[in-house]
mmCIF file of C-alpha atoms in Angstrom:
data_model
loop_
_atom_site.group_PDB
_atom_site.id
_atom_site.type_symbol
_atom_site.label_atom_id
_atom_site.label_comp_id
_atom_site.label_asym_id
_atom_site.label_seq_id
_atom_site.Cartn_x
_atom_site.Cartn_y
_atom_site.Cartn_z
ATOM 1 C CA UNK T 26 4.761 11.780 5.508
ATOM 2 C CA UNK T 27 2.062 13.070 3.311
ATOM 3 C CA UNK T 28 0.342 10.505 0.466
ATOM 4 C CA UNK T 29 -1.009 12.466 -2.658
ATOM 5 C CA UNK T 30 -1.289 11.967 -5.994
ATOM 6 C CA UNK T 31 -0.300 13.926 -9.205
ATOM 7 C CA UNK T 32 1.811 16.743 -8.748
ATOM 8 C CA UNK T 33 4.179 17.638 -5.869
ATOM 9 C CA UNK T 34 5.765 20.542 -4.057
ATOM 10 C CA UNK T 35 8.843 20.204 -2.839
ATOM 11 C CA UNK T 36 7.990 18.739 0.691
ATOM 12 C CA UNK T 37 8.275 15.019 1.297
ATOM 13 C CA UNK T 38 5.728 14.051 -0.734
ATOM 14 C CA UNK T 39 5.012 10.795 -2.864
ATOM 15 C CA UNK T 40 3.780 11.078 -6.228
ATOM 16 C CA UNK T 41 1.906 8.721 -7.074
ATOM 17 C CA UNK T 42 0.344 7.408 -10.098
ATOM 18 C CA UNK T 43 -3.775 8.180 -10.316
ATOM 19 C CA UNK T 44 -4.650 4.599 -10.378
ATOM 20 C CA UNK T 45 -3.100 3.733 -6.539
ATOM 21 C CA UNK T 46 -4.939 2.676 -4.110
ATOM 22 C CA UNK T 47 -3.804 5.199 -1.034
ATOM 23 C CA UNK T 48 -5.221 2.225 1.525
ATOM 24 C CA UNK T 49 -2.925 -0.351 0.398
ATOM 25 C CA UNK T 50 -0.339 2.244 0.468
ATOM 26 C CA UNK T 51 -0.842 3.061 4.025
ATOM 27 C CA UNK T 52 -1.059 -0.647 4.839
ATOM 28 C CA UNK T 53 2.500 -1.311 2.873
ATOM 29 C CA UNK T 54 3.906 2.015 4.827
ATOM 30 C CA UNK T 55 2.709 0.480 7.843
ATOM 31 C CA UNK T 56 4.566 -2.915 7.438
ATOM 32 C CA UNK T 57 7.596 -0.932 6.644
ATOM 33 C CA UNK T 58 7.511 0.796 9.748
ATOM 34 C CA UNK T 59 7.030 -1.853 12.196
ATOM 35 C CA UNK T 60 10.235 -3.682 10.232
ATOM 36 C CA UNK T 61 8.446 -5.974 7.252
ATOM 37 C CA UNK T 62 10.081 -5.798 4.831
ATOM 38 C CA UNK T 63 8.087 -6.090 1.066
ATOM 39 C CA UNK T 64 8.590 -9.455 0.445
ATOM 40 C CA UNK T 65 7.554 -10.563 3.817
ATOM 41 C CA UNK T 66 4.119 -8.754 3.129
ATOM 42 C CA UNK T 67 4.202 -11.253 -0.165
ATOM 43 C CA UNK T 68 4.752 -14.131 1.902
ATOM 44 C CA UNK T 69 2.031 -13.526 4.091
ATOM 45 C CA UNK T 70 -0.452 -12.375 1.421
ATOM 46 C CA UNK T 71 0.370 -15.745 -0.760
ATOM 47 C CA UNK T 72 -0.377 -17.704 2.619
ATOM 48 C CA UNK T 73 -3.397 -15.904 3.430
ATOM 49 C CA UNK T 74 -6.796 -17.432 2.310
ATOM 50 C CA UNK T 75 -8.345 -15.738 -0.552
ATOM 51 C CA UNK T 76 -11.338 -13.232 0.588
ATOM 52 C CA UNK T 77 -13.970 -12.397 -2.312
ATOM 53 C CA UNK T 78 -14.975 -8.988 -2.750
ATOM 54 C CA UNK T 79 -19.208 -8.319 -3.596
ATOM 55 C CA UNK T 80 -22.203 -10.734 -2.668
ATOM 56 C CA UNK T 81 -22.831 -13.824 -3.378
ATOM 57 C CA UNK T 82 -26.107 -14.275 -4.552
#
């Protein structure tokens, strides 16, 4: 499956919106395909710890 944004042909693409981020995408596909369903990727991103993004200084 091919991830692209704006326009599509018509292969079997996903159109997304501009703003998506294509590595959470590929994470979420990922899930899907092992057998996760969306809300058990919720579940285990409420119960994860929270990670900061930048430094700390």
């Amino acid at each position: 499956m091919e991830i692209q944004s704006g326009k599509s042909s018509k292969t079997n693409n996903i159109n997304l919106p501009v703003n998506v981020d294509t590595e959470w995408l590929q994470l979420l596909l990922e899930a899907k395909a092992i057998g996760l369903s969306l809300e058990d990727v919720r579940e285990f991103l409420k119960s994860s710890p929270k990670i900061s993004s930048g430094s700390s200084n």
